mmCIF file of C-alpha atoms and ligand atoms in Angstrom:
data_model
loop_
_atom_site.group_PDB
_atom_site.id
_atom_site.type_symbol
_atom_site.label_atom_id
_atom_site.label_comp_id
_atom_site.label_asym_id
_atom_site.label_seq_id
_atom_site.Cartn_x
_atom_site.Cartn_y
_atom_site.Cartn_z
ATOM 1 C CA UNK A 196 -12.688 0.679 -10.752
ATOM 2 C CA UNK A 197 -9.177 1.915 -10.089
ATOM 3 C CA UNK A 198 -8.530 2.241 -6.382
ATOM 4 C CA UNK A 199 -5.498 3.175 -4.274
ATOM 5 C CA UNK A 200 -5.226 1.990 -0.672
ATOM 6 C CA UNK A 201 -3.091 4.384 1.297
ATOM 7 C CA UNK A 202 -1.899 4.001 4.856
ATOM 8 C CA UNK A 203 1.106 3.481 7.112
ATOM 9 C CA UNK A 204 2.725 0.069 7.548
ATOM 10 C CA UNK A 205 0.597 -2.195 9.694
ATOM 11 C CA UNK A 206 -2.628 -0.226 9.148
ATOM 12 C CA UNK A 207 -4.334 -3.268 7.612
ATOM 13 C CA UNK A 208 -4.005 -2.458 3.903
ATOM 14 C CA UNK A 209 -3.227 -6.075 3.004
ATOM 15 C CA UNK A 210 -6.179 -7.449 4.979
ATOM 16 C CA UNK A 211 -8.583 -4.923 3.476
ATOM 17 C CA UNK A 212 -7.118 -5.490 0.015
ATOM 18 C CA UNK A 213 -7.983 -9.200 0.325
ATOM 19 C CA UNK A 214 -11.544 -8.237 1.195
ATOM 20 C CA UNK A 215 -11.864 -5.881 -1.784
ATOM 21 C CA UNK A 216 -10.417 -8.472 -4.175
ATOM 22 C CA UNK A 217 -12.916 -11.031 -2.972
ATOM 23 C CA UNK A 218 -15.940 -8.735 -3.005
ATOM 24 C CA UNK A 219 -15.297 -6.683 -6.148
ATOM 25 C CA UNK A 220 -13.225 -9.113 -8.214
ATOM 26 C CA UNK A 221 -10.458 -6.638 -9.027
ATOM 27 C CA UNK A 222 -6.838 -7.794 -8.910
ATOM 28 C CA UNK A 223 -4.628 -6.541 -6.094
ATOM 29 C CA UNK A 224 -1.370 -4.963 -7.173
ATOM 30 C CA UNK A 225 0.933 -4.884 -4.176
ATOM 31 C CA UNK A 226 4.338 -3.465 -5.022
ATOM 32 C CA UNK A 227 5.675 -4.956 -1.757
ATOM 33 C CA UNK A 228 4.573 -8.454 -2.855
ATOM 34 C CA UNK A 229 5.945 -7.914 -6.366
ATOM 35 C CA UNK A 230 9.287 -6.759 -4.997
ATOM 36 C CA UNK A 231 9.463 -9.674 -2.536
ATOM 37 C CA UNK A 232 8.769 -12.049 -5.451
ATOM 38 C CA UNK A 233 11.624 -10.409 -7.408
ATOM 39 C CA UNK A 234 13.937 -10.831 -4.406
ATOM 40 C CA UNK A 235 12.942 -14.496 -4.010
ATOM 41 C CA UNK A 236 13.480 -15.141 -7.728
ATOM 42 C CA UNK A 237 16.874 -13.418 -7.613
ATOM 43 C CA UNK A 238 16.098 -11.144 -10.598
ATOM 44 C CA UNK A 239 18.305 -8.070 -11.229
ATOM 45 C CA UNK A 240 15.566 -5.858 -9.726
ATOM 46 C CA UNK A 241 15.304 -8.173 -6.731
ATOM 47 C CA UNK A 242 19.045 -8.010 -6.161
ATOM 48 C CA UNK A 243 18.949 -4.220 -6.197
ATOM 49 C CA UNK A 244 15.874 -3.981 -3.976
ATOM 50 C CA UNK A 245 16.749 -6.462 -1.233
ATOM 51 C CA UNK A 246 19.032 -4.362 0.977
ATOM 52 C CA UNK A 247 16.813 -1.286 0.597
ATOM 53 C CA UNK A 248 13.732 -3.251 1.664
ATOM 54 C CA UNK A 249 15.462 -4.933 4.604
ATOM 55 C CA UNK A 250 16.445 -1.472 5.849
ATOM 56 C CA UNK A 251 12.849 -0.229 5.631
ATOM 57 C CA UNK A 252 13.707 2.363 2.986
ATOM 58 C CA UNK A 253 11.991 2.960 -0.331
ATOM 59 C CA UNK A 254 12.995 1.310 -3.573
ATOM 60 C CA UNK A 255 13.543 3.887 -6.333
ATOM 61 C CA UNK A 256 10.557 5.514 -8.009
ATOM 62 C CA UNK A 257 11.862 4.398 -11.422
ATOM 63 C CA UNK A 258 11.918 0.725 -10.437
ATOM 64 C CA UNK A 259 8.477 0.589 -8.816
ATOM 65 C CA UNK A 260 6.972 2.863 -11.475
ATOM 66 C CA UNK A 261 8.184 0.515 -14.224
ATOM 67 C CA UNK A 262 6.873 -2.556 -12.378
ATOM 68 C CA UNK A 263 3.410 -1.020 -12.000
ATOM 69 C CA UNK A 264 3.258 0.321 -15.558
ATOM 70 C CA UNK A 265 4.023 -3.138 -16.924
ATOM 71 C CA UNK A 266 1.597 -4.905 -14.592
ATOM 72 C CA UNK A 267 -1.428 -2.727 -15.380
ATOM 73 C CA UNK A 268 -1.100 -3.703 -19.054
ATOM 74 C CA UNK A 269 -2.090 -7.258 -18.165
ATOM 75 C CA UNK A 270 -5.529 -8.449 -19.294
ATOM 76 C CA UNK A 271 -6.811 -8.956 -15.763
ATOM 77 C CA UNK A 272 -6.399 -5.212 -15.111
ATOM 78 C CA UNK A 273 -8.691 -4.192 -17.973
ATOM 79 C CA UNK A 274 -11.712 -3.857 -15.678
ATOM 80 C CA UNK A 275 -9.798 -2.084 -12.946
ATOM 81 C CA UNK A 276 -7.378 -2.856 -10.144
ATOM 82 C CA UNK A 277 -6.483 -2.123 -6.574
ATOM 83 C CA UNK A 278 -3.113 -0.586 -5.779
ATOM 84 C CA UNK A 279 -1.749 -1.514 -2.363
ATOM 85 C CA UNK A 280 1.528 0.136 -1.352
ATOM 86 C CA UNK A 281 1.814 2.275 -4.484
ATOM 87 C CA UNK A 282 2.153 5.226 -4.895
ATOM 88 C CA UNK A 283 4.336 5.960 -1.885
ATOM 89 C CA UNK A 284 5.922 9.254 -2.977
ATOM 90 C CA UNK A 285 4.680 12.339 -4.786
ATOM 91 C CA UNK A 286 6.820 11.391 -7.783
ATOM 92 C CA UNK A 287 5.109 7.994 -7.904
ATOM 93 C CA UNK A 288 1.685 9.655 -7.668
ATOM 94 C CA UNK A 289 2.579 11.840 -10.633
ATOM 95 C CA UNK A 290 3.885 8.798 -12.509
ATOM 96 C CA UNK A 291 0.587 7.030 -11.863
ATOM 97 C CA UNK A 292 -1.443 10.003 -13.080
ATOM 98 C CA UNK A 293 0.683 10.154 -16.229
ATOM 99 C CA UNK A 294 0.490 6.435 -16.982
ATOM 100 C CA UNK A 295 -3.286 6.367 -16.511
ATOM 101 C CA UNK A 296 -3.767 9.452 -18.637
ATOM 102 C CA UNK A 297 -1.690 7.881 -21.400
ATOM 103 C CA UNK A 298 -4.073 4.928 -21.398
ATOM 104 C CA UNK A 299 -7.179 7.137 -21.197
ATOM 105 C CA UNK A 300 -8.008 5.848 -17.734
ATOM 106 C CA UNK A 301 -8.620 7.557 -14.428
ATOM 107 C CA UNK A 302 -8.172 6.831 -10.767
ATOM 108 C CA UNK A 303 -11.575 6.553 -9.071
ATOM 109 C CA UNK A 304 -10.711 6.874 -5.420
ATOM 110 C CA UNK A 305 -7.873 6.909 -2.902
ATOM 111 C CA UNK A 306 -8.807 5.396 0.437
ATOM 112 C CA UNK A 307 -6.633 6.363 3.360
ATOM 113 C CA UNK A 308 -6.651 3.919 6.285
ATOM 114 C CA UNK A 309 -5.834 6.157 9.219
ATOM 115 C CA UNK A 310 -4.186 4.634 12.303
ATOM 116 C CA UNK A 311 -1.995 6.599 14.712
ATOM 117 C CA UNK A 312 1.623 5.612 15.288
ATOM 118 C CA UNK A 313 1.225 4.517 18.933
ATOM 119 C CA UNK A 314 -1.453 2.026 17.894
ATOM 120 C CA UNK A 315 0.678 0.771 14.995
ATOM 121 C CA UNK A 316 3.610 0.080 17.329
ATOM 122 C CA UNK A 317 1.282 -1.768 19.711
ATOM 123 C CA UNK A 318 0.005 -3.862 16.807
ATOM 124 C CA UNK A 319 3.563 -4.672 15.730
ATOM 125 C CA UNK A 320 4.490 -5.854 19.248
ATOM 126 C CA UNK A 321 1.435 -8.103 19.344
ATOM 127 C CA UNK A 322 2.249 -9.502 15.902
ATOM 128 C CA UNK A 323 5.864 -10.222 16.842
ATOM 129 C CA UNK A 324 4.808 -11.947 20.081
ATOM 130 C CA UNK A 325 2.244 -14.073 18.238
ATOM 131 C CA UNK A 326 4.681 -15.051 15.497
ATOM 132 C CA UNK A 327 7.298 -15.958 18.090
ATOM 133 C CA UNK A 328 4.765 -18.033 20.058
ATOM 134 C CA UNK A 329 3.969 -19.983 16.889
ATOM 135 C CA UNK A 330 7.684 -20.504 16.243
ATOM 136 C CA UNK A 331 7.343 -19.008 12.753
ATOM 137 C CA UNK A 332 9.860 -16.939 10.877
ATOM 138 C CA UNK A 333 9.292 -13.200 10.595
ATOM 139 C CA UNK A 334 9.633 -10.888 7.626
ATOM 140 C CA UNK A 335 13.107 -9.344 7.689
ATOM 141 C CA UNK A 336 11.636 -5.841 8.035
ATOM 142 C CA UNK A 337 9.340 -6.924 10.892
ATOM 143 C CA UNK A 338 11.231 -5.649 13.914
ATOM 144 C CA UNK A 339 10.649 -2.551 15.984
ATOM 145 C CA UNK A 340 13.680 -0.540 14.865
ATOM 146 C CA UNK A 341 12.998 -1.083 11.157
ATOM 147 C CA UNK A 342 9.285 -0.565 11.676
ATOM 148 C CA UNK A 343 9.913 2.850 13.223
ATOM 149 C CA UNK A 344 12.055 3.729 10.216
ATOM 150 C CA UNK A 345 9.221 2.674 7.930
ATOM 151 C CA UNK A 346 6.823 4.868 9.901
ATOM 152 C CA UNK A 347 9.153 7.821 9.460
ATOM 153 C CA UNK A 348 9.412 7.136 5.732
ATOM 154 C CA UNK A 349 5.611 7.088 5.605
ATOM 155 C CA UNK A 350 5.375 10.378 7.467
ATOM 156 C CA UNK A 351 8.014 12.096 5.332
ATOM 157 C CA UNK A 352 7.480 10.596 1.872
ATOM 158 C CA UNK A 353 3.962 9.175 1.696
ATOM 159 C CA UNK A 354 1.791 11.378 3.927
ATOM 160 C CA UNK A 355 2.142 14.309 1.440
ATOM 161 C CA UNK A 356 -0.054 12.233 -0.883
ATOM 162 C CA UNK A 357 -2.990 12.955 1.404
ATOM 163 C CA UNK A 358 -3.257 16.668 0.487
ATOM 164 C CA UNK A 359 -2.278 15.783 -3.096
ATOM 165 C CA UNK A 360 -5.316 13.540 -3.541
ATOM 166 C CA UNK A 361 -7.510 15.777 -1.423
ATOM 167 C CA UNK A 362 -6.898 18.545 -3.958
ATOM 168 C CA UNK A 363 -7.875 16.168 -6.749
ATOM 169 C CA UNK A 364 -11.112 15.457 -4.859
ATOM 170 C CA UNK A 365 -10.265 11.749 -4.752
ATOM 171 C CA UNK A 366 -9.412 11.199 -1.106
ATOM 172 C CA UNK A 367 -11.628 9.301 1.342
ATOM 173 C CA UNK A 368 -10.374 8.676 4.868
ATOM 174 C CA UNK A 369 -11.425 5.706 6.965
ATOM 175 C CA UNK A 370 -10.698 5.199 10.670
ATOM 176 C CA UNK A 371 -8.522 2.080 10.569
ATOM 177 C CA UNK A 372 -8.369 1.567 14.337
ATOM 178 C CA UNK A 373 -11.686 -0.260 14.459
ATOM 179 C CA UNK A 374 -12.282 -4.007 13.996
ATOM 180 C CA UNK A 375 -11.531 -5.381 10.528
ATOM 181 C CA UNK A 376 -15.217 -5.940 9.648
ATOM 182 C CA UNK A 377 -16.171 -2.362 10.551
ATOM 183 C CA UNK A 378 -13.391 -0.985 8.359
ATOM 184 C CA UNK A 379 -14.427 -3.311 5.505
ATOM 185 C CA UNK A 380 -18.014 -2.047 5.776
ATOM 186 C CA UNK A 381 -16.805 1.546 5.335
ATOM 187 C CA UNK A 382 -14.753 0.537 2.306
ATOM 188 C CA UNK A 383 -17.771 -1.218 0.796
ATOM 189 C CA UNK A 384 -19.876 1.908 1.213
ATOM 190 C CA UNK A 385 -17.245 3.978 -0.593
ATOM 191 C CA UNK A 386 -16.720 1.462 -3.385
ATOM 192 C CA UNK A 387 -20.443 0.811 -3.897
ATOM 193 C CA UNK A 388 -20.783 4.571 -4.244
ATOM 194 C CA UNK A 389 -18.259 4.829 -7.057
ATOM 195 C CA UNK A 390 -19.701 1.825 -8.884
ATOM 196 C CA UNK A 391 -23.229 3.179 -8.868
HETATM 197 P P1 AMP B 538 5.052 -3.343 1.792
HETATM 198 O O1 AMP B 538 4.835 -4.808 1.747
HETATM 199 O O2 AMP B 538 4.075 -2.580 0.949
HETATM 200 O O3 AMP B 538 5.125 -2.796 3.177
HETATM 201 O O4 AMP B 538 6.484 -3.060 1.138
HETATM 202 C C1 AMP B 538 7.654 -3.625 1.675
HETATM 203 C C2 AMP B 538 8.869 -2.821 1.201
HETATM 204 O O5 AMP B 538 8.935 -2.846 -0.228
HETATM 205 C C3 AMP B 538 8.850 -1.349 1.563
HETATM 206 O O6 AMP B 538 9.342 -1.097 2.870
HETATM 207 C C4 AMP B 538 9.774 -0.773 0.496
HETATM 208 O O7 AMP B 538 11.130 -1.045 0.773
HETATM 209 C C5 AMP B 538 9.390 -1.589 -0.728
HETATM 210 N N1 AMP B 538 8.273 -0.964 -1.482
HETATM 211 C C6 AMP B 538 7.018 -1.439 -1.665
HETATM 212 N N2 AMP B 538 6.273 -0.610 -2.399
HETATM 213 C C7 AMP B 538 7.067 0.448 -2.686
HETATM 214 C C8 AMP B 538 6.887 1.654 -3.402
HETATM 215 N N3 AMP B 538 5.703 1.979 -3.959
HETATM 216 N N4 AMP B 538 7.944 2.514 -3.493
HETATM 217 C C9 AMP B 538 9.121 2.226 -2.948
HETATM 218 N N5 AMP B 538 9.368 1.114 -2.239
HETATM 219 C C10 AMP B 538 8.360 0.226 -2.112
#
């Protein structure tokens, strides 16, 4: 199965991705994780991406498109994969369609985790307070000003993917405001449906 998890920052994509990986045995392809690994390793891509990521903006479509195209060639992706954080622009969605078509593969479903912005900001404040209480270090982009920029980027650049995938008949929307287990149960119902 080839699945895209779509949703604003802080909607719980990472948490739900972990659940899907565990239950369905597909690898999770998170472009955010891949880019952070490139930054940590100091690769040329990492050097280019760092400032953009810290500012909450989007890395170029060419860079993330190339990273994903290379990654889905790996053997562990032969039976399917879960995309988390990609595509994030219409250009990336078109790139994904083109790369899958080239390989004779097809996207099964796009699951949108829907959470409104007020709730996302509340969640961020809780997360920051908890991290501070534990004395841990935060992700560079984990502060309210940058988070609000990331929300705006989602609204402007990524939300247009919702009608895009709706038109393709691939979109399923899940209410992401509920407890983690309730959201996971909805995802299971969708994914069991496409496997059957
Ligand atoms: P994430 O962990 O998915 O929230 O991604 C963290 C940051 O990595 C984002 O704020 C972007 O700067 C960058 N990034 C991740 N995925 C993409 C993508 N598909 N397109 C552009 N930038 C991305």
